[in-house]
Amino acid sequence: MERLYKDVLSALQKENKEEAVKLSLAALSSGNVTVPELYEMVLAPALISVIDEYPKDEELIWREHVRSAIIRTIMESAYSFVLEERKKAEQKKGKVLVVCPEFEDHELGAKMVADFFTIGGFDTTFVGARTPEKTLFQAISIVEPDFITISVTNYFNLVSVKKLIENIKEKFGDRITFIVGGNAFASNPEAYKMVGADILSEDYEDIMKITKEAGLA
């Protein structure tokens, strides 16, 4: 896994999209790497590392955008493997809506989470970043999710997450279980209680435990 990470990171540092995609898909095709392992041990660290690699803001921004775009392509190319791994799920576990706060720009983490839920056997709808609250309410009315997962990267968005959860509960009642995760909770995991969520999810293993924690097992 360490070798795969170094090879993919090297391709990403060169903005070599073709090589990064080939390496990632070859690893999945070999069966030596699962989708969660690729996401958590290769792609996520490679995405985060760009901050330390390019300390100058003017270079960091475009480098980060290019790397994010390549990683998004890898994830989209890996979707057939997501569906293949889903076959191992014992049963359907309900509907989950994966969203970001309205002013959250980073959605790759949320997209990873959506794929994890899919693998786990959930009926997953990924909404993504910058979805206005009014539009989100429409999605909730149509999808009727059992769970809403909110991915938060920017710590300053925690206040808006708290308000969003309050507004959803006011409009739709208490039937929805709220799951939160993302870098915004890294320094203070207990903050999930402050925003009114029911569960904090930090990784793939947490998502696999959610059925039991939510009382559905």
Coordinates of N, CA and C in Angstrom, one line a residue:
M1 N 0.8 -1.2 0.0 CA 0.0 0.0 0.0 C 0.9 1.3 0.0
E2 N 2.0 1.2 0.8 CA 2.9 2.3 0.8 C 3.5 2.6 -0.6
R3 N 3.8 1.6 -1.3 CA 4.4 1.7 -2.6 C 3.3 2.3 -3.6
L4 N 2.1 1.9 -3.5 CA 1.0 2.4 -4.3 C 0.8 3.9 -4.0
Y5 N 0.8 4.3 -2.7 CA 0.7 5.7 -2.4 C 1.8 6.5 -2.9
K6 N 3.0 6.1 -2.8 CA 4.1 6.8 -3.4 C 4.0 7.0 -4.9
D7 N 3.6 5.9 -5.6 CA 3.6 6.0 -7.0 C 2.4 6.9 -7.5
V8 N 1.3 6.8 -6.8 CA 0.1 7.7 -7.2 C 0.5 9.1 -6.9
L9 N 1.1 9.3 -5.7 CA 1.4 10.7 -5.3 C 2.4 11.3 -6.3
S10 N 3.4 10.5 -6.7 CA 4.4 11.0 -7.7 C 3.7 11.4 -9.0
A11 N 2.7 10.6 -9.4 CA 2.0 11.0 -10.6 C 1.2 12.3 -10.4
L12 N 0.6 12.4 -9.3 CA -0.2 13.6 -9.0 C 0.6 14.8 -8.9
Q13 N 1.8 14.7 -8.3 CA 2.7 15.8 -8.2 C 3.2 16.3 -9.6
K14 N 3.2 15.4 -10.5 CA 3.6 15.8 -11.9 C 2.3 16.2 -12.7
E15 N 1.2 16.2 -12.1 CA -0.1 16.5 -12.8 C -0.3 15.5 -13.9
N16 N 0.1 14.2 -13.7 CA 0.0 13.2 -14.7 C -1.3 12.4 -14.5
K17 N -2.3 12.9 -15.0 CA -3.6 12.3 -14.8 C -3.7 10.9 -15.3
E18 N -3.2 10.6 -16.5 CA -3.3 9.3 -17.1 C -2.6 8.3 -16.2
E19 N -1.4 8.6 -15.7 CA -0.7 7.6 -14.9 C -1.4 7.4 -13.5
A20 N -1.9 8.5 -12.9 CA -2.5 8.3 -11.6 C -3.8 7.5 -11.7
V21 N -4.5 7.6 -12.8 CA -5.7 6.8 -13.0 C -5.4 5.4 -13.3
K22 N -4.4 5.1 -14.1 CA -4.0 3.8 -14.5 C -3.5 3.0 -13.2
L23 N -2.7 3.7 -12.4 CA -2.1 3.0 -11.2 C -3.3 2.7 -10.3
S24 N -4.2 3.6 -10.1 CA -5.3 3.3 -9.1 C -6.2 2.2 -9.6
L25 N -6.6 2.2 -10.9 CA -7.5 1.2 -11.4 C -6.8 -0.2 -11.5
A26 N -5.5 -0.2 -11.8 CA -4.8 -1.4 -11.8 C -4.8 -2.1 -10.4
A27 N -4.6 -1.2 -9.4 CA -4.6 -1.8 -8.0 C -5.9 -2.4 -7.7
L28 N -7.0 -1.7 -8.1 CA -8.3 -2.2 -7.8 C -8.6 -3.5 -8.6
S29 N -8.2 -3.5 -9.8 CA -8.4 -4.7 -10.7 C -7.7 -5.9 -10.2
S30 N -6.5 -5.7 -9.6 CA -5.7 -6.8 -9.1 C -6.4 -7.5 -7.9
G31 N -7.3 -6.8 -7.2 CA -7.9 -7.3 -6.0 C -7.1 -7.2 -4.8
N32 N -5.9 -6.5 -4.9 CA -5.1 -6.3 -3.7 C -5.5 -5.1 -2.9
V33 N -6.3 -4.3 -3.5 CA -6.7 -3.0 -2.8 C -8.3 -2.9 -3.0
T34 N -8.9 -2.6 -1.9 CA -10.4 -2.3 -2.0 C -10.6 -0.8 -2.2
V35 N -11.8 -0.5 -2.6 CA -12.1 0.9 -2.8 C -11.9 1.8 -1.5
P36 N -12.4 1.3 -0.3 CA -12.1 2.1 0.9 C -10.6 2.2 1.2
E37 N -9.8 1.2 0.9 CA -8.4 1.3 1.1 C -7.8 2.3 0.2
L38 N -8.2 2.3 -1.1 CA -7.7 3.3 -2.0 C -8.0 4.7 -1.6
Y39 N -9.2 4.9 -1.2 CA -9.7 6.2 -0.8 C -9.0 6.7 0.4
E40 N -8.9 5.9 1.5 CA -8.5 6.3 2.8 C -6.9 6.3 2.9
M41 N -6.3 5.4 2.2 CA -4.8 5.2 2.4 C -4.0 5.8 1.2
V42 N -4.7 6.2 0.1 CA -3.9 6.7 -1.0 C -4.5 8.1 -1.4
L43 N -5.7 8.1 -1.8 CA -6.3 9.4 -2.4 C -6.4 10.5 -1.4
A44 N -7.0 10.2 -0.2 CA -7.2 11.2 0.8 C -5.9 11.8 1.3
P45 N -4.9 11.0 1.6 CA -3.6 11.5 2.1 C -2.9 12.3 1.0
A46 N -3.1 11.9 -0.3 CA -2.4 12.6 -1.4 C -3.1 13.9 -1.6
L47 N -4.4 14.0 -1.4 CA -5.1 15.3 -1.5 C -4.7 16.3 -0.4
I48 N -4.6 15.8 0.8 CA -4.2 16.6 1.9 C -2.8 17.1 1.8
S49 N -1.9 16.3 1.3 CA -0.5 16.6 1.3 C -0.1 17.8 0.4
V50 N -1.0 18.1 -0.5 CA -0.8 19.3 -1.4 C -0.6 20.6 -0.6
I51 N -1.2 20.7 0.5 CA -1.1 21.9 1.4 C 0.4 22.1 1.8
D52 N 1.0 21.0 2.2 CA 2.4 21.1 2.7 C 3.4 21.2 1.5
E53 N 3.0 20.7 0.4 CA 3.9 20.7 -0.8 C 4.1 22.0 -1.4
Y54 N 3.1 22.8 -1.4 CA 3.1 24.2 -2.0 C 2.6 25.2 -1.0
P55 N 3.6 25.8 -0.3 CA 3.2 26.7 0.8 C 2.8 28.1 0.3
K56 N 3.1 28.4 -1.0 CA 2.7 29.7 -1.5 C 1.3 29.7 -2.0
D57 N 0.4 30.5 -1.5 CA -1.0 30.5 -1.8 C -1.3 30.5 -3.3
E58 N -0.6 31.3 -4.0 CA -0.9 31.5 -5.4 C -0.6 30.2 -6.2
E59 N 0.4 29.4 -5.7 CA 0.7 28.1 -6.4 C -0.2 27.0 -5.8
L60 N -0.5 27.1 -4.5 CA -1.3 26.1 -3.9 C -2.7 25.9 -4.5
I61 N -3.3 27.1 -4.8 CA -4.7 27.1 -5.3 C -4.8 26.3 -6.6
W62 N -4.0 26.6 -7.6 CA -4.1 25.9 -8.9 C -3.7 24.5 -8.8
R63 N -2.6 24.2 -8.0 CA -2.2 22.8 -7.8 C -3.2 22.0 -7.1
E64 N -3.9 22.6 -6.1 CA -4.9 21.8 -5.4 C -6.1 21.6 -6.3
H65 N -6.5 22.5 -7.2 CA -7.6 22.3 -8.1 C -7.3 21.2 -9.1
V66 N -6.0 21.2 -9.6 CA -5.7 20.2 -10.6 C -5.7 18.8 -9.9
R67 N -5.1 18.7 -8.7 CA -5.1 17.4 -8.0 C -6.5 16.9 -7.7
S68 N -7.3 17.8 -7.2 CA -8.7 17.5 -6.9 C -9.4 16.9 -8.1
A69 N -9.2 17.6 -9.3 CA -9.8 17.1 -10.5 C -9.4 15.7 -10.9
I70 N -8.1 15.4 -10.7 CA -7.6 14.1 -11.1 C -8.1 13.1 -10.1
I71 N -8.2 13.4 -8.9 CA -8.7 12.4 -7.9 C -10.2 12.2 -8.1
R72 N -10.9 13.2 -8.5 CA -12.3 13.0 -8.8 C -12.5 12.0 -10.0
T73 N -11.6 12.2 -11.0 CA -11.6 11.3 -12.2 C -11.4 9.8 -11.7
I74 N -10.4 9.7 -10.8 CA -10.1 8.3 -10.3 C -11.3 7.7 -9.6
M75 N -12.0 8.5 -8.8 CA -13.1 8.0 -8.1 C -14.3 7.7 -9.0
E76 N -14.5 8.5 -10.0 CA -15.6 8.2 -10.9 C -15.3 7.0 -11.8
S77 N -14.0 6.8 -12.1 CA -13.6 5.6 -12.9 C -13.7 4.4 -12.0
A78 N -13.7 4.5 -10.7 CA -13.7 3.4 -9.8 C -15.1 2.9 -9.4
Y79 N -16.1 3.6 -10.0 CA -17.5 3.3 -9.5 C -17.9 1.9 -9.8
S80 N -17.4 1.3 -10.8 CA -17.8 -0.1 -11.1 C -17.3 -1.0 -10.0
F81 N -16.2 -0.7 -9.4 CA -15.6 -1.4 -8.3 C -16.5 -1.2 -7.0
V82 N -17.0 0.0 -6.9 CA -17.9 0.3 -5.8 C -19.1 -0.6 -5.8
L83 N -19.7 -0.7 -7.0 CA -20.9 -1.6 -7.2 C -20.6 -3.0 -7.0
E84 N -19.4 -3.4 -7.4 CA -19.0 -4.8 -7.2 C -18.8 -5.1 -5.7
E85 N -18.2 -4.2 -5.0 CA -18.0 -4.4 -3.5 C -19.4 -4.4 -2.8
R86 N -20.3 -3.7 -3.3 CA -21.6 -3.6 -2.7 C -22.3 -4.9 -2.6
K87 N -22.0 -5.8 -3.6 CA -22.6 -7.1 -3.6 C -22.4 -7.9 -2.3
K88 N -21.4 -7.5 -1.6 CA -21.1 -8.2 -0.3 C -22.0 -7.8 0.8
A89 N -22.7 -6.7 0.6 CA -23.6 -6.2 1.7 C -24.7 -7.3 1.9
E90 N -25.0 -7.6 3.1 CA -26.0 -8.6 3.4 C -27.4 -8.2 3.1
Q91 N -27.7 -6.9 3.3 CA -29.1 -6.4 3.0 C -29.1 -4.9 2.9
K92 N -30.2 -4.4 2.3 CA -30.3 -3.0 2.2 C -30.5 -2.4 3.6
K93 N -29.9 -1.2 3.8 CA -29.9 -0.7 5.1 C -30.5 0.7 5.2
G94 N -31.3 1.1 4.2 CA -32.0 2.3 4.3 C -31.5 3.3 3.3
K95 N -32.1 4.5 3.3 CA -31.7 5.6 2.4 C -30.8 6.6 3.1
V96 N -29.8 7.1 2.4 CA -28.9 8.1 3.0 C -28.7 9.2 2.0
L97 N -28.8 10.5 2.4 CA -28.6 11.6 1.6 C -27.3 12.2 2.1
V98 N -26.3 12.4 1.2 CA -25.0 12.9 1.5 C -24.9 14.3 1.0
V99 N -24.6 15.3 1.9 CA -24.6 16.7 1.5 C -23.4 17.4 2.1
C100 N -23.2 18.7 1.8 CA -22.3 19.6 2.4 C -23.0 20.8 2.8
P101 N -22.5 21.6 3.8 CA -23.1 22.9 4.1 C -23.2 23.7 2.9
E102 N -24.1 24.7 2.9 CA -24.3 25.5 1.7 C -23.0 26.2 1.2
F103 N -22.2 26.7 2.1 CA -21.0 27.4 1.7 C -19.7 26.6 1.8
E104 N -19.9 25.3 1.8 CA -18.7 24.4 1.8 C -18.3 24.1 0.3
D105 N -17.0 24.4 0.0 CA -16.5 24.2 -1.3 C -15.9 22.9 -1.6
H106 N -15.5 22.2 -0.5 CA -14.9 20.9 -0.7 C -15.9 19.7 -0.6
E107 N -15.9 18.9 -1.6 CA -16.9 17.9 -1.6 C -16.4 16.5 -1.9
L108 N -15.0 16.4 -2.2 CA -14.5 15.1 -2.5 C -14.6 14.1 -1.3
G109 N -14.4 14.7 -0.1 CA -14.6 13.8 1.1 C -16.0 13.3 1.2
A110 N -17.0 14.1 0.9 CA -18.4 13.7 0.9 C -18.7 12.7 -0.2
K111 N -18.0 12.8 -1.3 CA -18.2 11.8 -2.4 C -17.6 10.5 -2.0
M112 N -16.5 10.5 -1.3 CA -15.9 9.3 -0.8 C -16.9 8.6 0.2
V113 N -17.5 9.4 1.1 CA -18.4 8.9 2.0 C -19.6 8.3 1.3
A114 N -20.1 8.9 0.3 CA -21.2 8.4 -0.5 C -20.9 7.0 -1.0
D115 N -19.7 6.9 -1.6 CA -19.3 5.6 -2.1 C -19.2 4.5 -1.0
F116 N -18.8 4.9 0.2 CA -18.7 4.0 1.3 C -20.1 3.5 1.7
F117 N -21.0 4.4 1.8 CA -22.4 4.0 2.1 C -23.0 3.1 1.1
T118 N -22.7 3.4 -0.2 CA -23.1 2.5 -1.3 C -22.6 1.1 -1.1
I119 N -21.3 1.0 -0.8 CA -20.6 -0.3 -0.6 C -21.3 -1.0 0.6
G120 N -21.7 -0.3 1.6 CA -22.3 -0.8 2.8 C -23.7 -1.3 2.6
G121 N -24.3 -1.0 1.5 CA -25.6 -1.5 1.2 C -26.7 -0.5 1.4
F122 N -26.3 0.8 1.5 CA -27.3 1.9 1.6 C -27.7 2.4 0.3
D123 N -29.0 2.8 0.2 CA -29.5 3.5 -1.0 C -29.0 4.9 -0.9
T124 N -28.0 5.3 -1.7 CA -27.3 6.5 -1.4 C -27.5 7.6 -2.5
T125 N -27.8 8.8 -2.1 CA -28.0 10.0 -3.0 C -26.9 11.0 -2.6
F126 N -26.0 11.3 -3.5 CA -25.0 12.3 -3.3 C -25.4 13.6 -3.8
V127 N -25.6 14.6 -3.0 CA -26.0 16.0 -3.4 C -24.8 16.8 -3.7
G128 N -23.8 16.8 -2.7 CA -22.6 17.6 -2.9 C -22.6 19.0 -2.3
A129 N -21.7 19.8 -2.8 CA -21.4 21.1 -2.2 C -22.3 22.2 -2.7
R130 N -22.4 23.2 -1.9 CA -23.1 24.5 -2.3 C -24.6 24.2 -2.7
T131 N -25.3 23.4 -2.0 CA -26.7 23.2 -2.2 C -27.5 24.1 -1.3
P132 N -28.3 25.1 -1.8 CA -29.0 26.0 -1.0 C -30.0 25.2 -0.1
E133 N -30.3 25.7 1.1 CA -31.1 25.0 2.0 C -32.5 24.7 1.5
K134 N -33.1 25.6 0.8 CA -34.4 25.4 0.2 C -34.4 24.3 -0.8
T135 N -33.4 24.2 -1.6 CA -33.2 23.1 -2.6 C -33.0 21.8 -1.9
L136 N -32.3 21.8 -0.8 CA -32.0 20.6 0.0 C -33.3 20.1 0.6
F137 N -34.2 21.0 1.1 CA -35.5 20.5 1.6 C -36.3 19.8 0.5
Q138 N -36.2 20.3 -0.7 CA -36.9 19.6 -1.8 C -36.4 18.2 -2.0
A139 N -35.1 18.0 -1.9 CA -34.4 16.7 -2.1 C -34.9 15.8 -0.9
I140 N -35.0 16.3 0.3 CA -35.4 15.5 1.4 C -36.8 15.0 1.2
S141 N -37.7 15.9 0.7 CA -39.1 15.6 0.5 C -39.2 14.5 -0.5
I142 N -38.4 14.5 -1.5 CA -38.5 13.5 -2.6 C -37.8 12.2 -2.3
V143 N -36.6 12.3 -1.7 CA -35.8 11.1 -1.4 C -36.3 10.4 -0.2
E144 N -36.8 11.1 0.8 CA -37.3 10.6 2.1 C -36.2 9.8 2.8
P145 N -35.0 10.4 3.1 CA -33.9 9.6 3.6 C -34.1 9.2 5.1
D146 N -33.5 8.0 5.4 CA -33.5 7.6 6.8 C -32.3 8.3 7.5
F147 N -31.3 8.6 6.7 CA -30.1 9.3 7.3 C -29.7 10.5 6.4
I148 N -29.2 11.5 7.0 CA -28.6 12.6 6.3 C -27.2 12.7 6.8
T149 N -26.2 12.6 5.9 CA -24.8 12.8 6.2 C -24.3 14.1 5.7
I150 N -23.7 14.9 6.6 CA -23.2 16.2 6.3 C -21.7 16.2 6.4
S151 N -21.0 16.4 5.4 CA -19.5 16.4 5.4 C -19.0 17.9 5.5
V152 N -18.2 18.1 6.5 CA -17.7 19.5 6.8 C -16.2 19.6 6.8
T153 N -15.6 20.3 5.9 CA -14.2 20.5 5.9 C -13.8 21.7 6.7
N154 N -14.5 22.8 6.5 CA -14.1 24.1 7.1 C -14.8 24.2 8.4
Y155 N -13.9 24.4 9.5 CA -14.4 24.5 10.8 C -15.5 25.6 11.0
F156 N -15.3 26.7 10.2 CA -16.2 27.8 10.3 C -17.6 27.5 9.9
N157 N -17.8 26.4 9.2 CA -19.1 26.0 8.7 C -19.9 25.3 9.8
L158 N -19.3 25.0 10.9 CA -20.1 24.2 12.0 C -21.3 25.0 12.4
V159 N -21.2 26.3 12.5 CA -22.4 27.1 13.0 C -23.6 26.9 12.0
S160 N -23.2 26.9 10.7 CA -24.3 26.8 9.7 C -24.8 25.3 9.7
V161 N -24.0 24.4 10.0 CA -24.4 23.0 10.1 C -25.5 22.8 11.2
K162 N -25.2 23.4 12.3 CA -26.1 23.4 13.5 C -27.4 24.0 13.1
K163 N -27.4 25.1 12.4 CA -28.7 25.7 12.0 C -29.4 24.9 11.0
L164 N -28.6 24.3 10.1 CA -29.3 23.4 9.0 C -30.0 22.2 9.7
I165 N -29.3 21.6 10.6 CA -29.9 20.4 11.3 C -31.2 20.9 12.1
E166 N -31.1 22.0 12.7 CA -32.3 22.5 13.5 C -33.4 22.7 12.5
N167 N -33.2 23.3 11.4 CA -34.2 23.7 10.4 C -34.8 22.4 9.8
I168 N -34.0 21.4 9.5 CA -34.5 20.1 9.0 C -35.4 19.4 10.0
K169 N -35.0 19.4 11.2 CA -35.8 18.8 12.3 C -37.1 19.5 12.4
E170 N -37.1 20.8 12.3 CA -38.3 21.6 12.5 C -39.3 21.3 11.4
K171 N -38.7 21.1 10.2 CA -39.6 20.9 9.0 C -40.0 19.4 8.8
F172 N -39.1 18.5 9.2 CA -39.4 17.1 8.9 C -39.5 16.2 10.1
G173 N -39.4 16.8 11.3 CA -39.5 16.0 12.5 C -38.2 15.3 12.9
D174 N -38.4 14.3 13.8 CA -37.2 13.6 14.3 C -37.0 12.2 13.7
R175 N -37.6 12.0 12.6 CA -37.4 10.6 12.0 C -36.1 10.4 11.3
I176 N -35.3 11.5 11.0 CA -34.1 11.4 10.3 C -32.9 11.3 11.3
T177 N -32.0 10.4 11.0 CA -30.7 10.3 11.8 C -29.7 11.1 11.1
F178 N -29.0 12.0 11.9 CA -28.0 12.9 11.3 C -26.6 12.4 11.6
I179 N -25.8 12.2 10.6 CA -24.4 11.8 10.7 C -23.5 12.9 10.1
V180 N -22.5 13.2 10.9 CA -21.6 14.3 10.4 C -20.1 13.7 10.4
G181 N -19.3 14.3 9.6 CA -17.9 14.0 9.5 C -17.1 15.0 8.7
G182 N -15.8 14.8 8.7 CA -14.9 15.7 7.9 C -13.9 16.3 8.8
N183 N -13.0 17.0 8.2 CA -11.8 17.6 8.9 C -12.2 18.6 10.0
A184 N -13.4 19.2 9.8 CA -13.9 20.2 10.8 C -14.0 19.6 12.2
F185 N -14.1 18.3 12.3 CA -14.3 17.7 13.6 C -13.0 17.0 14.1
A186 N -11.9 17.2 13.3 CA -10.7 16.5 13.7 C -10.1 16.9 15.0
S187 N -10.2 18.2 15.3 CA -9.6 18.7 16.6 C -10.6 18.6 17.7
N188 N -11.8 18.5 17.4 CA -12.8 18.4 18.5 C -14.0 17.5 18.1
P189 N -13.7 16.1 18.2 CA -14.7 15.2 17.8 C -16.1 15.4 18.5
E190 N -16.1 15.8 19.7 CA -17.3 16.0 20.5 C -18.2 17.1 19.9
A191 N -17.7 17.9 19.0 CA -18.5 19.0 18.4 C -19.7 18.5 17.6
Y192 N -19.7 17.2 17.3 CA -20.9 16.6 16.6 C -22.1 16.8 17.4
K193 N -22.0 16.7 18.7 CA -23.1 16.8 19.6 C -23.6 18.3 19.6
M194 N -22.6 19.2 19.6 CA -22.9 20.6 19.6 C -23.8 21.0 18.4
V195 N -23.5 20.4 17.2 CA -24.3 20.8 16.1 C -25.6 20.1 16.0
G196 N -25.9 19.1 16.9 CA -27.2 18.5 16.9 C -27.2 17.2 16.2
A197 N -26.0 16.6 15.8 CA -26.0 15.4 15.0 C -26.1 14.2 16.0
D198 N -26.4 13.0 15.4 CA -26.6 11.8 16.2 C -25.3 11.0 16.2
I199 N -24.6 11.0 15.1 CA -23.4 10.1 15.0 C -22.3 10.9 14.3
L200 N -21.1 10.6 14.8 CA -19.9 11.2 14.1 C -19.2 10.0 13.4
S201 N -19.0 10.2 12.1 CA -18.3 9.2 11.3 C -17.0 9.7 10.8
E202 N -15.9 9.0 11.2 CA -14.6 9.4 10.9 C -13.9 8.6 9.8
D203 N -14.4 7.4 9.5 CA -13.8 6.6 8.5 C -14.8 5.5 8.0
Y204 N -14.3 4.7 7.1 CA -15.2 3.6 6.5 C -15.7 2.7 7.6
E205 N -14.8 2.3 8.6 CA -15.3 1.4 9.6 C -16.4 2.0 10.4
D206 N -16.4 3.3 10.7 CA -17.5 3.9 11.4 C -18.8 3.8 10.6
I207 N -18.7 3.9 9.3 CA -19.9 3.8 8.5 C -20.5 2.4 8.5
M208 N -19.6 1.4 8.6 CA -20.0 0.0 8.7 C -20.7 -0.3 10.0
K209 N -20.4 0.5 11.0 CA -21.0 0.3 12.3 C -22.3 1.1 12.5
I210 N -22.7 1.9 11.5 CA -23.8 2.8 11.7 C -25.1 2.1 11.8
T211 N -25.3 1.0 11.1 CA -26.5 0.2 11.2 C -26.8 -0.2 12.6
K212 N -25.8 -0.7 13.3 CA -26.0 -1.1 14.7 C -26.2 0.0 15.6
E213 N -25.4 1.1 15.4 CA -25.6 2.3 16.3 C -26.9 2.9 16.1
A214 N -27.5 2.9 14.9 CA -28.7 3.6 14.7 C -29.9 2.7 15.0
G215 N -29.6 1.5 15.6 CA -30.7 0.6 16.0 C -31.4 -0.2 14.9
L216 N -30.7 -0.3 13.7 CA -31.3 -1.0 12.6 C -30.9 -2.5 12.5
A217 N -29.9 -2.9 13.3 CA -29.3 -4.2 13.2 C -30.3 -5.2 13.8

